[in-house]
Amino acid sequence: MARDQFQSPDYLNLDELLSEEHLMVRDAVRNYVKQEISPIIEDYAQRAEFPQQIVKQMGELGVFGPTVPAEYGGGGLDYISYGLMMQELERGDSGVRSTASVQGSLVMFPIYEFGSEEQRRKYLPKLASGEWLGCFGLTEPNHGSNPAGMLTNIKDAGDHVILNGAKMWISNAPFAQVAVVWAKDEEGVVRGMILERGMEGFTTPTTHNKWSLRASATGELVFDNVKVPKENILPNVKGMRGPLSCLTKARFGIAWGTVGAAMDCYDTALRYSKERIQFGRPIGGFQLQQKKLAEMISEITKAQLLNWRVAVLMNEGKVTPAQVSMAKRNGCEVAHKVARDARQMLGGMGITGEYPVMRHMMNIESVITYEGTHDIHLLITGMDVTGFNAFN
Ligand SMILES: Cc1cc2nc3c(=O)[nH]c(=O)nc-3n(C[C@H](O)[C@H](O)[C@H](O)COP(=O)(O)OP(=O)(O)OC[C@H]3O[C@@H](n4cnc5c(N)ncnc54)[C@H](O)[C@@H]3O)c2cc1C
């Protein structure tokens, strides 16, 4: 891939809304992406390989669980910092941001929020440092958009429970040491539990042949009479509130991340439009190309503002899951459109790995699907404004 020349678009001087600390955090992750991710990521994506070395690097950088208190190894930062980190990571690659989102929002958050003090102390510092990688098992082969229908179940067996079932499409699964898994008990109540690699009957086969998120490892979680000690069950949550509150945190990160991917596509297309000559002049001088660029920067700017506002509400503890759904859906929509237009602006070069655009474009197909599909988030907004449930 050509040298990373990224220059961040900030059309409305939104940096003025950020504190010194926010800017420091943002720039540290931006520099990390330039130095460690951009030079390698295209190659890993082409080979459909997960760059395992980034787990330790990201732990050292502090992007795992940045909002978790420092005494558990987290960063103790606010949600604007968290959002900026996700924006910069996904500017590099959606798979890299996914690794961080899963670790922070879907594994560390539930252990911190719903775990016992022993569970917090045992798992959080190792997850924060990147010594351990985690994954989050909610989706099943026959229950994606409707996870409450899950079949994975536990049966009481004295000092432990017996876990049976299977999860599908699980990010980080093939390399994870730890899995936060959601299953129904004998009363049909959803419970969260922490599994460790090596437990008998627990396997994590890899999912192959993806055309999207190729630098992120995806797999299944298969449970065949796994004995899970009761001390591994998250004691402080019952029901779908557990997994759904994790998803709100992760979706917030996706809202910011997707805008990062859009920013990279826009920046690449803008530079290309000034350098590429056709009919004796830069293609950026043609109205059709300007229309694309003008629409891209308008949408990116609106999305940056929306994300910032949602982060402020999150810091104040006032955000609703439906507001986060709107931001997730909007970020995906913007990135989807910007990536496609940018790809066209690059002509034939747009389909190669010389530029990051096609990789982003393909990645967004996963991002627009996971953590609630585009349709599902639209239905959440629809239900929020009308009061009518159109899901079933
Ligand atoms: C690369 C990748 C990584 C992932 N990582 C994880 C992970 O780490 N952990 C995890 O638990 N899951 C993960 N997922 C799973 C992801 O969250 C699901 O794929 C997603 O929720 C959709 O479920 P599904 O694929 O079963 O699609 P389905 O639910 O079968 O949906 C199929 C289509 O039907 C539509 N649809 C469904 N219900 C309705 C309705 N009521 N009204 C209108 N339309 C509807 C959907 O919008 C979609 O277009 C990942 C997925 C991918 C692709």
mmCIF file of N, CA and C in Angstrom, residues 142-150:
data_model
loop_
_atom_site.group_PDB
_atom_site.id
_atom_site.type_symbol
_atom_site.label_atom_id
_atom_site.label_comp_id
_atom_site.label_asym_id
_atom_site.label_seq_id
_atom_site.Cartn_x
_atom_site.Cartn_y
_atom_site.Cartn_z
ATOM 1 N N ASN A 142 -29.061 -19.845 14.405
ATOM 2 C CA ASN A 142 -30.463 -19.563 14.062
ATOM 3 C C ASN A 142 -31.058 -18.375 14.809
ATOM 4 N N HIS A 143 -30.221 -17.643 15.513
ATOM 5 C CA HIS A 143 -30.716 -16.481 16.260
ATOM 6 C C HIS A 143 -29.702 -15.348 16.184
ATOM 7 N N GLY A 144 -29.901 -14.469 15.178
ATOM 8 C CA GLY A 144 -29.006 -13.324 14.987
ATOM 9 C C GLY A 144 -29.685 -12.046 15.456
ATOM 10 N N SER A 145 -30.601 -11.523 14.643
ATOM 11 C CA SER A 145 -31.298 -10.283 15.014
ATOM 12 C C SER A 145 -32.188 -10.481 16.235
ATOM 13 N N ASN A 146 -32.550 -11.723 16.504
ATOM 14 C CA ASN A 146 -33.417 -12.016 17.654
ATOM 15 C C ASN A 146 -32.672 -12.884 18.674
ATOM 16 N N PRO A 147 -31.669 -12.299 19.346
ATOM 17 C CA PRO A 147 -30.830 -13.127 20.231
ATOM 18 C C PRO A 147 -31.603 -13.699 21.421
ATOM 19 N N ALA A 148 -32.735 -13.085 21.775
ATOM 20 C CA ALA A 148 -33.504 -13.593 22.917
ATOM 21 C C ALA A 148 -34.020 -15.004 22.662
ATOM 22 N N GLY A 149 -34.027 -15.414 21.391
ATOM 23 C CA GLY A 149 -34.467 -16.774 21.065
ATOM 24 C C GLY A 149 -33.367 -17.807 21.239
ATOM 25 N N MET A 150 -32.238 -17.433 21.791
ATOM 26 C CA MET A 150 -31.070 -18.324 21.880
ATOM 27 C C MET A 150 -31.408 -19.700 22.466
#
